[in-house]
Coordinates of C-alpha atoms in Angstrom, one line a residue:
M101 CA -13.2 111.1 67.1
S102 CA -13.0 115.0 66.9
A103 CA -13.9 117.1 69.9
R104 CA -14.0 120.6 70.8
K105 CA -14.4 122.2 74.1
R106 CA -16.0 125.1 76.0
A107 CA -14.8 125.2 79.5
A108 CA -17.2 127.6 81.3
A109 CA -15.1 127.2 84.9
A110 CA -13.2 125.2 86.8
P111 CA -15.6 124.3 89.6
A112 CA -14.1 123.7 93.0
A113 CA -14.7 120.5 94.8
N114 CA -17.7 120.8 97.0
G115 CA -17.4 117.9 99.2
E116 CA -19.4 115.3 97.0
T117 CA -17.6 112.2 96.8
G118 CA -17.7 112.2 93.0
S119 CA -18.1 114.5 90.0
W120 CA -21.4 114.3 87.6
K121 CA -21.6 113.7 84.0
A122 CA -24.8 114.8 81.8
T123 CA -24.9 113.7 78.3
L124 CA -27.3 115.0 75.3
P125 CA -27.0 114.1 71.7
C126 CA -26.7 117.6 69.5
N127 CA -25.8 118.6 65.7
K128 CA -22.9 120.2 64.5
A129 CA -24.3 123.7 64.5
E130 CA -25.1 123.5 68.2
A131 CA -21.6 122.3 69.0
E132 CA -19.9 125.0 67.1
Q133 CA -22.3 127.5 68.8
L134 CA -21.0 126.5 72.2
Q135 CA -17.6 127.8 71.1
E136 CA -19.2 131.0 71.7
E137 CA -21.9 131.0 73.9
I138 CA -23.1 128.4 76.6
G139 CA -26.2 130.2 77.8
A140 CA -27.6 130.5 81.3
L141 CA -25.2 128.1 82.5
A142 CA -22.4 130.6 82.4
L143 CA -24.1 132.7 85.3
L144 CA -24.0 129.7 87.8
D145 CA -21.6 130.0 90.8
E146 CA -20.0 126.7 89.5
P147 CA -20.5 126.4 85.9
P148 CA -19.9 122.9 84.2
V149 CA -17.2 122.3 82.0
L150 CA -18.7 121.6 78.4
M151 CA -17.2 119.1 76.0
T152 CA -18.7 118.4 72.2
S153 CA -17.5 115.3 70.3
E154 CA -18.0 113.6 67.0
P155 CA -18.6 110.2 67.8
D156 CA -18.5 108.9 64.2
P157 CA -17.0 110.7 61.4
A158 CA -19.1 108.8 58.9
Q159 CA -22.0 110.9 60.6
P160 CA -20.7 114.4 60.5
D161 CA -24.0 115.9 61.9
V162 CA -24.3 113.9 64.6
W163 CA -22.5 115.4 67.7
R164 CA -22.6 114.7 71.5
L165 CA -22.5 117.3 74.4
D166 CA -20.9 116.1 77.5
A167 CA -21.6 118.5 80.8
Y168 CA -19.2 117.9 83.8
F169 CA -20.8 119.3 87.0
A170 CA -18.9 119.6 90.5
G171 CA -22.2 117.9 92.1
P172 CA -25.4 116.5 90.9
P173 CA -27.2 118.8 88.7
S174 CA -30.4 120.0 89.3
A175 CA -33.3 119.9 87.2
E176 CA -32.8 123.7 86.8
M177 CA -29.4 122.9 85.6
L178 CA -30.3 119.9 83.1
A179 CA -33.1 122.5 81.6
M180 CA -30.3 125.0 80.9
L181 CA -28.4 122.2 79.4
K182 CA -31.1 121.0 77.4
S183 CA -31.7 124.5 75.7
L184 CA -28.4 124.3 74.1
A185 CA -29.5 121.6 72.1
P186 CA -33.0 122.2 70.5
S187 CA -32.2 119.4 68.1
A188 CA -32.6 116.8 71.1
A189 CA -36.1 118.2 72.1
G190 CA -38.0 115.6 74.0
Q191 CA -34.8 113.7 75.0
E192 CA -33.5 114.0 78.6
P193 CA -30.0 113.9 79.5
L194 CA -28.1 110.9 80.5
V195 CA -26.9 111.8 84.1
E196 CA -24.1 109.6 85.8
Q197 CA -21.7 109.8 88.6
V198 CA -18.2 109.6 87.7
E199 CA -14.7 109.3 89.2
E200 CA -13.5 112.5 91.0
R201 CA -11.6 114.7 88.8
D202 CA -9.0 117.5 88.6
W203 CA -11.4 120.1 87.0
V204 CA -8.3 122.2 85.6
T205 CA -7.0 119.0 84.0
L206 CA -10.3 118.4 82.5
S207 CA -10.7 121.6 81.2
Q208 CA -7.3 121.3 79.3
Q209 CA -7.6 117.7 78.2
G210 CA -7.5 117.6 74.4
L211 CA -6.3 121.3 74.2
E212 CA -3.2 120.8 72.1
P213 CA -0.9 124.0 71.3
I214 CA -2.0 125.9 68.2
R215 CA 0.4 127.4 65.9
A216 CA -1.0 130.3 63.9
G217 CA 0.8 132.3 61.7
R218 CA 3.7 133.8 64.0
F219 CA 2.0 132.8 67.4
F220 CA 2.1 129.7 69.3
V221 CA -0.6 129.6 71.8
H222 CA -0.6 126.9 74.6
T223 CA -2.1 125.8 78.1
P224 CA 0.0 125.6 81.1
A225 CA 0.4 122.0 80.4
H226 CA 2.5 122.8 77.2
R227 CA 5.0 125.4 78.5
D228 CA 8.0 123.2 77.7
S229 CA 7.0 122.9 74.0
V230 CA 7.2 126.4 72.7
P231 CA 9.1 127.0 69.7
A232 CA 11.9 129.0 69.7
D233 CA 11.0 130.9 66.3
S234 CA 7.5 131.8 67.7
I235 CA 5.4 134.4 69.6
A236 CA 3.9 132.4 72.5
F237 CA 1.0 133.0 74.8
E238 CA 0.0 130.9 77.5
I239 CA -4.1 130.9 77.8
D240 CA -5.8 128.8 80.1
A241 CA -8.9 127.0 79.2
G242 CA -11.2 128.8 81.6
R243 CA -14.0 131.3 81.9
A244 CA -13.9 133.1 78.8
F245 CA -13.8 132.2 74.7
G246 CA -10.7 132.7 72.7
T247 CA -8.1 130.2 73.4
G248 CA -7.0 130.0 70.1
Q249 CA -8.6 126.6 69.5
H250 CA -11.3 128.0 67.5
E251 CA -10.9 128.9 63.9
T252 CA -12.0 132.5 64.5
T253 CA -9.5 133.1 67.0
S254 CA -6.7 131.3 65.0
G255 CA -7.8 132.8 61.9
C256 CA -7.4 136.5 63.3
L257 CA -3.9 135.4 64.5
V258 CA -3.0 134.6 61.0
A259 CA -4.4 137.5 59.7
L260 CA -2.5 139.8 62.3
S261 CA 0.7 138.0 61.1
K262 CA -0.1 138.5 57.3
L263 CA -0.6 142.4 58.2
K264 CA 3.0 142.5 59.9
D265 CA 4.3 140.7 57.0
Q266 CA 3.0 143.5 54.7
G267 CA 4.8 146.1 56.4
I268 CA 1.8 147.7 58.0
S269 CA 2.2 150.0 60.8
V270 CA -0.2 150.3 63.8
S271 CA -0.3 153.2 66.3
N272 CA -3.5 152.6 67.8
L273 CA -5.7 149.6 68.1
I274 CA -8.7 148.0 69.7
D275 CA -9.8 144.4 70.2
L276 CA -13.7 144.3 70.5
G277 CA -15.0 141.3 72.4
T278 CA -11.8 140.4 73.3
G279 CA -12.8 137.3 75.5
T280 CA -9.5 136.1 77.0
G281 CA -7.4 139.1 75.8
L282 CA -5.4 136.9 73.4
L283 CA -5.7 139.0 70.1
A284 CA -5.2 142.1 71.7
F285 CA -1.9 140.7 73.3
A286 CA -0.9 139.2 69.7
A287 CA -1.4 142.6 68.1
M288 CA 0.7 144.5 71.1
R289 CA 3.5 142.0 70.4
L290 CA 3.5 143.0 66.8
W291 CA 3.3 146.6 67.1
P292 CA 4.6 147.1 70.7
A293 CA 4.8 151.1 70.6
A294 CA 0.9 151.4 70.0
R295 CA -1.8 152.3 71.9
A296 CA -3.9 149.6 72.8
A297 CA -7.5 148.9 74.3
A298 CA -9.7 145.8 74.6
S299 CA -13.3 145.7 75.5
D300 CA -16.0 142.9 76.0
I301 CA -19.6 143.1 77.0
D302 CA -19.1 140.6 79.7
P303 CA -17.3 141.7 82.8
V304 CA -15.8 138.0 83.3
S305 CA -14.0 138.4 79.9
I306 CA -12.4 141.5 81.3
E307 CA -11.4 139.7 84.5
V308 CA -9.8 136.8 82.9
T309 CA -8.1 139.4 80.3
E310 CA -6.6 141.1 83.3
E311 CA -5.5 137.8 84.8
N312 CA -4.0 136.6 81.4
A313 CA -2.0 140.0 80.9
G314 CA -0.1 139.3 83.9
I315 CA 0.6 135.7 82.9
N316 CA 1.9 137.0 79.5
A317 CA 3.7 140.0 80.9
V318 CA 1.2 142.5 79.2
R319 CA 1.3 145.8 80.9
L320 CA -2.3 147.3 81.9
G321 CA -2.7 151.1 81.5
R322 CA -3.4 153.9 79.0
I323 CA -0.1 154.8 77.7
R324 CA 1.7 153.4 74.6
G325 CA 2.6 149.7 75.1
Q326 CA 0.1 149.3 77.7
L327 CA -3.5 147.7 77.3
E328 CA -6.5 149.7 78.7
L329 CA -9.5 147.7 79.5
A330 CA -13.3 148.5 79.5
V331 CA -16.5 146.7 79.9
A332 CA -18.7 147.7 76.8
A333 CA -21.0 146.8 74.4
G334 CA -19.0 147.5 70.9
L335 CA -17.7 151.0 71.3
E336 CA -20.2 152.4 73.6
H337 CA -17.9 153.6 76.4
P338 CA -16.5 157.2 77.0
R339 CA -12.8 156.1 77.0
L340 CA -13.2 153.8 73.8
R341 CA -15.0 156.7 72.0
Q342 CA -12.1 159.1 73.3
R343 CA -9.2 156.8 71.9
A344 CA -11.0 156.9 68.3
P345 CA -10.1 156.9 65.6
Y346 CA -8.2 153.5 65.4
D347 CA -5.9 152.3 62.7
L348 CA -6.5 148.7 63.6
I349 CA -9.9 147.4 64.8
I350 CA -10.1 143.4 65.6
A351 CA -13.7 142.2 66.0
N352 CA -13.9 138.5 66.5
I353 CA -17.9 138.4 67.5
L354 CA -20.9 136.8 65.7
A355 CA -22.0 137.8 62.2
G356 CA -25.2 139.4 63.5
P357 CA -23.5 141.7 66.2
L358 CA -20.7 142.6 63.4
I359 CA -23.4 143.8 60.8
E360 CA -25.2 145.8 63.6
L361 CA -22.1 147.1 64.8
A362 CA -20.9 148.3 61.0
P363 CA -21.7 152.1 61.2
S364 CA -20.2 152.5 64.7
V365 CA -17.0 150.4 63.8
S366 CA -16.5 152.1 60.5
K367 CA -16.7 155.4 61.9
A368 CA -14.4 154.8 64.6
L369 CA -11.7 153.6 62.1
E370 CA -9.2 156.1 60.4
A371 CA -8.9 156.6 56.7
G372 CA -6.5 153.9 55.6
G373 CA -7.1 151.8 58.7
R374 CA -7.5 147.9 58.8
L375 CA -10.4 146.1 60.4
I376 CA -10.3 142.2 61.0
L377 CA -13.6 140.6 61.3
A378 CA -14.2 137.0 62.6
G379 CA -16.9 134.9 64.1
L380 CA -18.9 134.5 60.8
L381 CA -19.5 131.4 58.9
D382 CA -18.6 131.2 55.3
S383 CA -22.2 131.5 54.4
Q384 CA -22.5 134.8 56.1
A385 CA -19.2 136.3 55.0
D386 CA -20.9 138.0 51.9
A387 CA -23.5 139.8 54.2
V388 CA -21.0 140.9 56.9
A389 CA -18.5 142.4 53.9
A390 CA -21.4 144.2 52.4
A391 CA -22.2 146.0 55.6
Y392 CA -18.7 147.3 55.9
R393 CA -18.7 148.2 52.2
R394 CA -21.5 150.6 52.8
H395 CA -19.4 152.5 55.0
G396 CA -16.4 152.9 52.7
L397 CA -14.5 149.7 53.6
M398 CA -13.1 147.4 51.0
Q399 CA -11.9 143.8 51.4
S400 CA -7.9 143.4 51.5
F401 CA -7.6 139.9 51.9
R402 CA -9.4 136.9 53.6
V403 CA -8.0 133.9 55.8
E404 CA -9.8 130.6 55.1
H405 CA -10.0 128.6 58.1
G406 CA -12.4 125.9 57.7
E407 CA -15.8 127.1 57.9
W408 CA -14.9 130.2 59.7
P409 CA -13.3 132.7 57.4
T410 CA -11.7 135.9 58.8
L411 CA -12.0 139.0 56.6
V412 CA -9.6 141.7 56.6
M413 CA -11.0 145.2 55.2
R414 CA -9.4 148.7 54.8
K415 CA -11.2 152.0 54.9
R416 CA -10.7 154.0 51.9
R417 CA -12.4 157.3 53.0
S418 CA -13.0 159.1 56.2
L419 CA -16.7 159.4 57.6
G420 CA -15.5 161.3 60.8
W421 CA -16.0 160.0 64.4
R422 CA -17.5 162.8 66.7

């Protein structure tokens, strides 16, 4: 049985004698989407831990969604859960009480370390298994997307490694939609003297990135070798505009926003700079690449990672920024 996880948060015990699980059927597309977005559940004071699994490999589009709550889920919570699996319309979640669990352990269950390019990404449970020849990061399964488990994140790590292998130098980089901060941290380890920034539209992601920076000895600040953080949609923040143009932009978001951001992202990239695009399905890659070609970028190479390719593009002409 294959499984994926989107741990919204690790809820604290609330005095109930046990934890609660709600189960719904879903399809593969819905399970994949949960790697990126968990809807209104993320706004709860104690969001559930969500897990998706493929019970029968012989039926590759039949998946299951399990949501673990710290207490009995309300009707409103169950309605939020049902909105994540439209294919199960008309079905009510199966709700059952389960034995008390350590929620941090639950959120990390099944999250094996990831080796991607030069990098080794692990949870606290695997601190003792770091290969000597790797660049390691400890990223806990928690409130933001980007633990390295999903193909979009690991594909970006491979792309960064390939750029370094090609002898590419980077002096000014930004990670758009940073999630946990992992991709910004990885780029900074490869180019430690670069100026670096990371942004996300979600304030929680920036909080998580700050926490992960402390865990992984990443310095925060505005000078070279430090990471500046900003809550922003795309590049719509005064500091991010002031820092442009960038010679490396990493954007692991979704296909729709990537296409919408093409004009501003392309303008913020200096001539000859590299752009890493991820969060798109194989069927969406041509449309995303075409959006950036219209702004003077050409594809350098592509990392194949299951159904989620990573595109690396290079800007061939300057369009100016301000």
